[in-house]
Amino acid sequence: MQKKKQPTASELLMPLPRYLEEKEGSFRIHMGTTISFDPLFSDVAVLATEQLACKVGDEDILFKKGVSMGEEAYQMKVGKNQIVVTASEPSGAFCALQTIRQMALANDNIIPCCMIEDEPAFSWRGFMLDTSRHFFSVAFIKKLIDVASLHHLNRFHWHLTDDQGWRIKVEGYEKLETIASKRTLLNYCDGREYGGMYTDGEILEVQEYAHQRHMMVVPEIETPGHASALLAAYPEFGCTGGPYEVQDRWGIFDEVMCAGNEDLMHFLQDAITKTATLFTDPYIHIGGDECPHTAWDTCPKCKERMEREGLTSSKQLQSWMTTEICKMVEQEGKRPIGWDEVLEGAEKIGLPSSLIVMSWRGDQGGIEASNLGHDVIMCPNTAGCYFDYQHLDSYEEPGNIGVTTIEKTSEFNPIPKELDTEKRSKILGGQGNLWTENVTSSRLAEYMLFPRLSVMAERLWNPQEFGSVEERRESLEKKLSALDINLYRGKSY
Ligand code: ACM
Ligand code: ZN
């Protein structure tokens, strides 16, 4: 019988490393495989014993401390009898562990001999999960974080508030839980109550789990639009006083936070303080997208605010609000992030320079923001970053209107083509977004995310033009299936 050819490292990995030299032979991880490590990497080693099912002891797998390598950089030599990893920081050692784990999952614990020198092209490599339109359990979020970290992704953007549900507690505002976190299901349904709220303990649990995997958590408190759930609980925060309802359909609603309302501003201060206290990473996303100004145009309080601040348009009023909320975030020692609409109407008062712009409506927002000196995260819905879109243009595929093929995602480059070369350093990276209006379950969320998120991870880690996605679909499916991911297996284009 002919012996089956062993796959090479490059056939088993996504992202592909920066530099990879294939060698003859392989290393096999088995029940007796041991691991040894520099004390700096003790936390990574504990995870390694779980993820590779090996035990601390001798040096079958050795994690050594290197000198002045990048934070997430690592080198790895896989020989027939030993794997040696070198890194300067635990993040680099963690990335090396995930590279070994990928090959182990895809190839029955047989690691092809190779030499790797690796580090990321971009520091921001993220994914966003909308937990408002549909609610997802802590167990599922942890599962996603783990699989994302397998692909060297390092940012979890947690969309916590929207028209259809508010998911984080703020002390003193109990109606967030009793009213804003729930809605009545009416579409093809029987009026059941639907919703959920993450307790502080659950949020800390998710965060600790993410940090173990060298992933930051970026909470989003959406302002000033997409606020129906908040307004249903606190109608006095809206321009008309309501009544409002937690929405059970999706879209862009005219009911938004009143920009002239001091009580609302106090609430936002409390919500930002709470968020900044609970989440320990440096960023808070403040939303800013899709905010109609129709209610503001006829609201006496909003008009008064405009007069007092010398503003001449409702776009300027939104910009004023953005600036105020950014100040709250900065006072808590964090950096604000906003969707690209935050650039509109900013000519009057300007935007804080610390504000990071998330470019989602194509490249333009990212280009404009970097020209203004802002750091930028790219996730254009036009360029393969929206995973709520269908995999294929077919009425049989789930998802929102719009198509993101695997091929489209594989062509994503976080650096916009028209960007001036000297502005490139402003692009921190990018992310894939999963809005969940049409994602009713965690199984469906997996189907929408994978394998597109795996492909996105490669574009963020190593966007060089080599390595066919198609040739790695099989090994990718094997890895993801081993982690119980219900991935899409259809056509790439
Ligand atoms: C967005 O997709 N509305 C940011
Ligand atoms: Zn108003």
Coordinates of C-alpha atoms and ligand atoms in Angstrom, one line a residue:
M1 CA 0.0 0.0 0.0
Q2 CA 1.3 3.4 -0.9
K3 CA 2.1 5.6 2.1
K4 CA -0.1 8.7 2.3
K5 CA 2.1 11.8 1.8
Q6 CA 2.3 13.9 5.0
P7 CA 0.9 17.4 4.7
T8 CA 3.4 20.2 5.0
A9 CA 3.1 23.0 7.6
S10 CA 2.0 25.4 5.0
E11 CA -1.0 23.2 4.1
L12 CA -2.0 23.1 7.8
L13 CA -1.8 26.7 8.8
M14 CA -4.0 29.8 8.5
P15 CA -2.7 32.4 9.0
L16 CA 0.5 31.4 7.2
P17 CA 3.6 32.6 9.1
R18 CA 5.8 35.3 7.7
Y19 CA 8.7 33.0 7.1
L20 CA 8.4 29.2 6.8
E21 CA 11.0 26.6 5.8
E22 CA 9.6 23.1 5.4
K23 CA 11.9 20.2 6.6
E24 CA 11.8 16.4 6.3
G25 CA 10.0 14.3 8.9
S26 CA 7.6 15.1 11.7
F27 CA 7.2 15.4 15.5
R28 CA 4.4 13.5 17.1
I29 CA 2.6 14.8 20.2
H30 CA 1.5 11.8 22.4
M31 CA 0.4 11.0 25.9
G32 CA 3.9 11.2 27.2
T33 CA 5.0 14.4 25.5
T34 CA 6.6 16.9 28.0
I35 CA 6.9 20.6 28.1
S36 CA 9.4 22.8 29.7
F37 CA 9.5 26.6 29.8
D38 CA 11.2 29.8 31.0
P39 CA 9.2 31.1 34.1
L40 CA 8.0 34.1 32.0
F41 CA 5.9 31.7 30.1
S42 CA 4.4 29.7 32.9
D43 CA 0.8 30.8 32.1
V44 CA 1.2 29.9 28.5
A45 CA 2.6 26.6 29.5
V46 CA -0.4 25.8 31.7
L47 CA -2.6 26.5 28.7
A48 CA -0.3 24.3 26.5
T49 CA -0.8 21.3 28.8
E50 CA -4.5 21.7 28.3
Q51 CA -4.5 22.5 24.6
L52 CA -1.9 20.0 23.5
A53 CA -2.7 17.4 26.2
C54 CA 0.9 17.2 27.3
K55 CA 2.5 17.5 30.8
V56 CA 5.1 19.7 32.4
G57 CA 8.5 17.9 32.7
D58 CA 11.2 17.4 30.2
E59 CA 12.0 19.4 27.1
D60 CA 10.1 17.6 24.3
I61 CA 8.5 21.0 23.8
L62 CA 10.7 23.9 25.1
F63 CA 9.6 27.5 25.4
K64 CA 12.8 29.7 25.7
K65 CA 13.1 33.4 26.3
G66 CA 14.5 35.3 23.4
V67 CA 16.0 38.8 23.3
S68 CA 14.3 41.9 21.9
M69 CA 11.8 40.2 19.7
G70 CA 8.4 42.0 19.0
E71 CA 5.6 41.5 21.5
E72 CA 3.8 38.9 19.4
A73 CA 6.8 37.6 17.6
Y74 CA 8.1 34.1 17.9
Q75 CA 10.5 31.6 16.3
M76 CA 9.9 27.9 16.2
K77 CA 12.0 24.9 15.2
V78 CA 10.1 21.7 14.9
G79 CA 12.6 18.8 14.8
K80 CA 11.7 15.1 14.9
N81 CA 12.5 14.9 18.6
Q82 CA 11.9 18.4 19.9
I83 CA 10.0 21.6 19.3
V84 CA 11.8 24.7 20.4
V85 CA 9.9 28.0 20.7
T86 CA 11.7 31.3 21.3
A87 CA 9.8 34.5 22.2
S88 CA 10.5 37.6 24.2
E89 CA 7.0 38.1 25.6
P90 CA 4.2 35.7 26.7
S91 CA 2.0 37.0 23.7
G92 CA 4.6 35.7 21.3
A93 CA 4.9 32.3 23.1
F94 CA 1.1 32.1 23.1
C95 CA 1.0 32.7 19.3
A96 CA 3.6 29.9 18.9
L97 CA 1.4 27.6 21.0
Q98 CA -1.5 28.3 18.6
T99 CA 0.6 27.6 15.6
I100 CA 1.5 24.2 17.1
R101 CA -2.2 23.6 18.1
Q102 CA -3.4 24.4 14.6
M103 CA -1.1 21.7 13.1
A104 CA -2.0 19.2 15.8
L105 CA -5.7 19.7 15.3
A106 CA -5.5 19.5 11.5
N107 CA -3.1 16.5 11.3
D108 CA -3.8 14.1 14.2
N109 CA -1.1 15.5 16.5
I110 CA 1.6 15.1 13.9
I111 CA 3.6 18.3 13.5
P112 CA 5.6 18.5 10.2
C113 CA 9.2 19.5 10.8
C114 CA 9.8 23.1 9.9
M115 CA 11.4 26.4 10.9
I116 CA 9.2 29.4 11.5
E117 CA 9.9 33.1 12.1
D118 CA 6.7 34.9 12.6
E119 CA 5.2 38.2 13.7
P120 CA 2.0 40.1 12.8
A121 CA 1.6 42.8 10.2
F122 CA -1.1 44.6 12.2
S123 CA -1.6 45.1 15.9
W124 CA -5.4 45.2 15.7
R125 CA -6.8 41.8 14.6
G126 CA -10.4 41.6 15.7
F127 CA -13.9 40.3 15.5
M128 CA -17.1 41.8 16.6
L129 CA -20.2 40.0 18.0
D130 CA -23.5 41.8 18.2
T131 CA -25.2 40.4 21.4
S132 CA -28.1 42.8 21.3
R133 CA -30.1 41.7 18.2
H134 CA -29.6 38.2 19.5
F135 CA -28.3 37.2 22.9
F136 CA -25.4 34.7 23.2
S137 CA -24.3 32.7 26.2
V138 CA -21.0 33.3 28.1
A139 CA -20.1 29.7 27.2
F140 CA -20.5 30.4 23.5
I141 CA -18.6 33.7 23.7
K142 CA -15.7 31.9 25.3
K143 CA -15.8 29.3 22.6
L144 CA -15.6 32.0 20.0
I145 CA -12.7 33.7 21.8
D146 CA -10.8 30.4 22.0
V147 CA -11.3 29.6 18.3
A148 CA -10.4 33.3 17.3
S149 CA -7.2 33.1 19.4
L150 CA -6.3 29.9 17.5
H151 CA -6.0 32.2 14.5
H152 CA -3.9 34.8 16.3
L153 CA -6.8 37.2 16.5
N154 CA -6.4 39.5 19.5
R155 CA -9.4 41.8 19.9
F156 CA -13.0 40.9 20.9
H157 CA -15.3 43.8 20.1
W158 CA -18.4 43.2 22.2
H159 CA -21.5 45.1 20.9
L160 CA -23.5 45.3 24.1
T161 CA -26.3 47.8 23.4
D162 CA -28.7 48.5 20.6
D163 CA -32.4 49.0 19.7
Q164 CA -33.2 45.4 20.4
G165 CA -31.6 44.9 23.8
W166 CA -29.3 46.4 26.5
R167 CA -27.0 43.8 27.9
I168 CA -24.8 45.4 30.7
K169 CA -25.8 46.5 34.2
V170 CA -25.4 50.1 35.3
E171 CA -26.0 50.6 39.0
G172 CA -28.9 53.0 39.8
Y173 CA -30.6 52.1 36.5
E174 CA -32.5 49.0 37.3
K175 CA -34.9 49.3 34.4
L176 CA -32.0 48.5 32.1
E177 CA -32.5 44.9 33.3
T178 CA -36.3 44.8 33.9
I179 CA -37.2 46.6 30.6
A180 CA -34.3 47.3 28.3
S181 CA -32.8 43.8 28.3
K182 CA -36.0 42.2 27.0
R183 CA -38.3 42.3 24.0
T184 CA -41.5 40.7 22.9
L185 CA -41.0 38.4 19.9
L186 CA -43.7 39.1 17.4
N187 CA -42.1 38.2 14.0
Y188 CA -43.2 34.7 13.2
C189 CA -43.6 34.1 16.9
D190 CA -46.0 34.0 19.7
G191 CA -45.3 37.0 21.8
R192 CA -42.7 35.2 24.0
E193 CA -40.3 37.4 26.0
Y194 CA -36.7 37.2 24.7
G195 CA -33.5 38.7 26.0
G196 CA -30.8 38.6 28.6
M197 CA -28.2 40.6 30.5
Y198 CA -24.6 39.8 31.3
T199 CA -23.9 40.0 35.0
D200 CA -20.7 41.7 36.1
G201 CA -19.3 38.3 37.1
E202 CA -20.0 36.9 33.7
I203 CA -18.3 39.8 32.0
L204 CA -15.3 39.4 34.2
E205 CA -15.3 35.7 33.4
V206 CA -15.3 36.4 29.7
Q207 CA -12.5 39.0 30.1
E208 CA -10.3 36.7 32.2
Y209 CA -10.8 33.9 29.6
A210 CA -9.9 36.3 26.8
H211 CA -6.8 37.6 28.6
Q212 CA -5.5 34.1 29.1
R213 CA -5.6 33.9 25.3
H214 CA -3.9 37.3 24.9
M215 CA -7.0 38.9 23.6
M216 CA -8.3 42.3 24.6
V217 CA -12.0 42.9 25.1
V218 CA -13.5 46.1 23.7
P219 CA -17.0 46.9 25.0
E220 CA -19.3 49.0 22.9
I221 CA -21.9 51.3 24.4
E222 CA -23.7 52.6 21.4
T223 CA -24.5 56.3 21.3
P224 CA -26.5 58.4 20.4
G225 CA -28.6 56.3 17.9
H226 CA -29.6 52.6 18.1
A227 CA -31.0 53.5 21.5
S228 CA -34.6 52.2 21.5
A229 CA -34.0 49.7 24.3
L230 CA -32.5 52.3 26.6
L231 CA -35.4 54.7 25.8
A232 CA -38.0 52.1 26.4
A233 CA -36.7 51.9 29.9
Y234 CA -36.0 55.6 30.4
P235 CA -38.3 57.5 28.0
E236 CA -37.1 60.8 29.6
F237 CA -33.8 60.3 27.8
G238 CA -35.5 60.8 24.4
C239 CA -36.6 64.0 22.7
T240 CA -40.3 63.3 22.8
G241 CA -40.5 61.5 26.1
G242 CA -41.9 58.4 24.4
P243 CA -43.5 55.9 24.7
Y244 CA -40.7 53.8 23.2
E245 CA -40.3 50.1 22.8
V246 CA -37.5 47.6 22.7
Q247 CA -37.6 46.9 19.0
D248 CA -38.4 43.4 17.7
R249 CA -37.7 44.4 14.1
W250 CA -34.5 45.8 12.8
G251 CA -33.6 49.0 11.0
I252 CA -32.6 52.5 11.8
F253 CA -35.0 54.2 14.2
D254 CA -35.7 57.9 14.6
E255 CA -35.9 57.5 18.3
V256 CA -32.4 58.5 19.6
M257 CA -30.8 59.9 22.7
C258 CA -31.8 63.6 23.2
A259 CA -28.6 65.7 22.8
G260 CA -30.1 68.5 25.0
N261 CA -30.8 66.4 28.0
E262 CA -28.6 66.7 31.1
D263 CA -30.1 63.6 32.7
L264 CA -29.1 61.6 29.7
M265 CA -25.6 63.0 29.8
H266 CA -25.4 62.0 33.5
F267 CA -26.6 58.5 32.6
L268 CA -23.9 58.2 29.9
Q269 CA -21.3 59.3 32.4
D270 CA -22.4 56.5 34.8
A271 CA -22.6 54.0 32.0
I272 CA -19.1 54.9 30.8
T273 CA -17.7 54.9 34.3
K274 CA -19.2 51.5 34.9
T275 CA -17.9 50.1 31.6
A276 CA -14.4 51.5 32.3
T277 CA -14.4 50.0 35.8
L278 CA -15.5 46.5 34.7
F279 CA -13.4 46.3 31.5
T280 CA -9.7 46.6 32.1
D281 CA -8.4 46.9 28.6
P282 CA -7.6 50.4 27.1
Y283 CA -10.5 50.9 24.7
I284 CA -14.2 51.8 24.9
H285 CA -16.3 51.9 21.7
I286 CA -18.9 54.6 21.7
G287 CA -20.8 53.7 18.5
G288 CA -21.9 56.8 16.6
D289 CA -23.3 55.1 13.5
E290 CA -26.7 55.4 11.8
C291 CA -28.2 58.2 14.0
P292 CA -31.1 60.0 12.3
H293 CA -31.5 63.6 13.5
T294 CA -35.2 64.0 12.8
A295 CA -36.2 64.0 16.4
W296 CA -33.4 66.6 17.2
D297 CA -34.6 68.9 14.5
T298 CA -37.9 69.6 16.3
C299 CA -36.8 69.2 19.9
P300 CA -36.6 72.3 22.0
K301 CA -33.9 70.9 24.3
C302 CA -31.7 69.9 21.3
K303 CA -32.3 73.4 19.8
E304 CA -31.3 75.0 23.0
R305 CA -28.1 73.0 23.2
M306 CA -27.3 74.0 19.6
E307 CA -27.8 77.7 20.4
R308 CA -25.8 77.5 23.6
E309 CA -22.9 75.7 21.9
G310 CA -23.0 77.9 18.7
L311 CA -23.8 74.9 16.5
T312 CA -25.5 75.4 13.1
S313 CA -26.5 71.8 12.1
S314 CA -27.7 68.6 13.6
K315 CA -24.5 66.9 12.3
Q316 CA -22.5 69.4 14.4
L317 CA -24.8 68.5 17.3
Q318 CA -23.9 64.9 17.0
S319 CA -20.2 65.8 16.8
W320 CA -20.6 67.8 20.0
M321 CA -22.1 64.7 21.6
T322 CA -19.3 62.5 20.3
T323 CA -16.7 65.0 21.8
E324 CA -18.5 65.0 25.2
I325 CA -18.6 61.2 25.4
C326 CA -15.0 61.0 24.3
K327 CA -14.1 63.2 27.2
M328 CA -15.9 60.9 29.6
V329 CA -14.0 57.9 28.2
E330 CA -10.7 59.8 28.4
Q331 CA -11.4 60.8 32.0
E332 CA -11.6 57.1 32.8
G333 CA -8.2 56.7 31.3
K334 CA -9.4 54.9 28.2
R335 CA -9.3 55.5 24.4
P336 CA -12.6 56.1 22.6
I337 CA -13.4 54.3 19.3
G338 CA -16.3 55.4 17.0
W339 CA -17.9 54.2 13.7
D340 CA -16.9 56.4 10.8
E341 CA -20.0 58.6 11.0
V342 CA -18.2 60.4 13.9
L343 CA -16.2 62.3 11.2
E344 CA -19.4 64.1 10.0
G345 CA -20.0 67.6 11.3
A346 CA -16.7 67.7 13.0
E347 CA -15.4 70.8 11.2
K348 CA -16.8 73.1 13.9
I349 CA -15.3 71.8 17.1
G350 CA -13.0 69.1 15.8
L351 CA -12.6 65.6 17.3
P352 CA -10.3 64.5 20.1
S353 CA -7.1 63.3 18.6
S354 CA -7.2 60.1 20.7
L355 CA -10.4 59.0 18.9
I356 CA -9.9 55.8 16.9
V357 CA -12.1 55.7 13.8
M358 CA -13.6 52.4 12.7
S359 CA -14.2 52.5 8.9
W360 CA -17.2 50.4 8.0
R361 CA -18.9 52.2 5.0
G362 CA -16.1 51.4 2.6
D363 CA -12.5 52.8 2.8
Q364 CA -13.3 56.5 2.7
G365 CA -13.8 57.0 6.4
G366 CA -10.5 55.3 7.1
I367 CA -8.7 57.5 4.5
E368 CA -10.3 60.7 5.8
A369 CA -9.6 59.8 9.4
S370 CA -6.0 59.0 8.9
N371 CA -5.5 62.2 6.9
L372 CA -6.9 64.0 10.0
G373 CA -4.3 62.2 12.2
H374 CA -6.6 59.6 13.8
D375 CA -5.7 56.0 14.2
V376 CA -8.0 53.7 12.2
I377 CA -9.4 50.2 12.3
M378 CA -10.7 48.9 8.9
C379 CA -13.8 46.8 8.6
P380 CA -15.4 47.9 5.3
N381 CA -18.7 46.2 4.6
T382 CA -17.7 46.5 0.9
A383 CA -14.5 44.5 1.3
G384 CA -15.2 41.2 2.9
C385 CA -15.4 42.3 6.6
Y386 CA -19.2 41.8 7.1
F387 CA -20.0 38.3 8.2
D388 CA -23.7 39.0 8.6
Y389 CA -23.9 39.0 4.8
Q390 CA -24.7 35.8 3.0
H391 CA -21.9 33.5 1.9
L392 CA -23.4 33.3 -1.5
D393 CA -26.1 35.2 -3.4
S394 CA -28.8 32.6 -2.9
Y395 CA -32.2 32.7 -1.2
E396 CA -31.2 29.5 0.5
E397 CA -28.3 31.0 2.4
P398 CA -29.0 32.7 5.7
G399 CA -27.9 36.2 6.5
N400 CA -28.6 39.9 5.9
I401 CA -28.8 41.4 2.4
G402 CA -25.3 41.6 0.9
V403 CA -22.8 38.9 0.0
T404 CA -19.3 38.3 1.5
T405 CA -17.8 35.4 -0.3
I406 CA -14.7 33.6 1.2
E407 CA -12.8 34.8 -1.9
K408 CA -13.8 38.4 -1.1
T409 CA -12.5 38.1 2.4
S410 CA -9.3 36.6 1.1
E411 CA -8.7 39.7 -0.9
F412 CA -9.2 42.1 2.0
N413 CA -6.2 44.4 2.6
P414 CA -6.5 46.7 5.7
I415 CA -4.4 49.3 3.9
P416 CA -6.8 51.2 1.5
K417 CA -5.4 51.4 -2.0
E418 CA -5.7 55.2 -2.2
L419 CA -4.0 55.9 1.2
D420 CA -0.8 58.0 1.1
T421 CA 2.2 55.8 2.0
E422 CA 3.1 58.0 5.0
K423 CA -0.4 57.5 6.5
R424 CA -0.1 53.7 6.5
S425 CA 1.1 53.6 10.1
K426 CA -2.3 55.1 11.1
I427 CA -4.0 51.8 10.1
L428 CA -3.9 49.7 13.3
G429 CA -5.5 46.7 11.5
G430 CA -9.0 45.5 10.9
Q431 CA -11.7 43.2 12.0
G432 CA -14.6 41.0 10.9
N433 CA -18.1 42.0 12.2
L434 CA -21.1 39.7 12.9
W435 CA -24.3 41.6 13.3
T436 CA -27.0 39.2 14.4
E437 CA -30.4 40.5 13.3
N438 CA -30.7 37.2 11.4
V439 CA -28.5 35.1 13.5
T440 CA -30.9 33.4 15.9
S441 CA -28.6 30.8 17.4
S442 CA -25.0 30.1 18.3
R443 CA -24.8 27.3 15.7
L444 CA -25.8 29.8 13.0
A445 CA -23.3 32.4 14.3
E446 CA -20.6 29.8 13.8
Y447 CA -21.8 29.1 10.3
M448 CA -21.7 32.9 9.5
L449 CA -18.3 33.4 11.1
F450 CA -16.4 30.4 9.8
P451 CA -14.4 30.0 7.7
R452 CA -14.5 33.7 6.8
L453 CA -13.1 34.7 10.1
S454 CA -10.1 32.3 9.6
V455 CA -9.4 33.9 6.3
M456 CA -9.7 37.4 7.7
A457 CA -7.2 36.4 10.4
E458 CA -4.7 35.7 7.7
R459 CA -5.3 39.0 6.0
L460 CA -4.5 40.8 9.3
W461 CA -1.6 38.7 10.4
N462 CA 0.1 38.2 7.1
P463 CA -1.5 39.9 4.1
Q464 CA 1.3 38.9 1.7
E465 CA 0.1 37.3 -1.6
F466 CA 0.9 33.7 -1.0
G467 CA -1.0 30.6 0.0
S468 CA -4.3 29.5 -1.6
V469 CA -7.3 29.4 0.7
E470 CA -8.9 26.7 -1.4
E471 CA -6.0 24.4 -0.9
R472 CA -6.3 24.8 2.9
R473 CA -10.1 24.4 3.1
E474 CA -9.8 20.8 4.0
S475 CA -7.3 21.2 6.9
L476 CA -9.3 24.2 8.1
E477 CA -12.5 22.2 8.2
K478 CA -10.7 19.5 10.1
K479 CA -9.4 22.0 12.7
L480 CA -12.7 23.8 13.1
S481 CA -14.7 20.6 13.3
A482 CA -12.4 19.3 16.0
L483 CA -13.4 22.3 18.0
D484 CA -17.1 21.6 17.3
I485 CA -17.6 24.6 15.0
N486 CA -20.5 24.3 12.6
L487 CA -18.7 25.9 9.7
Y488 CA -19.9 26.8 6.2
R489 CA -18.6 24.2 3.7
G490 CA -19.9 25.6 0.4
K491 CA -18.4 27.5 -2.5
S492 CA -15.8 30.2 -2.0
Y493 CA -17.1 32.5 -4.7
Ligands
ACM1 C1 -22.7 49.4 11.2 O1 -22.6 48.4 10.5 N1 -23.9 50.0 11.4 C2 -21.6 49.9 11.9
ZN2 ZN -33.7 66.4 22.0

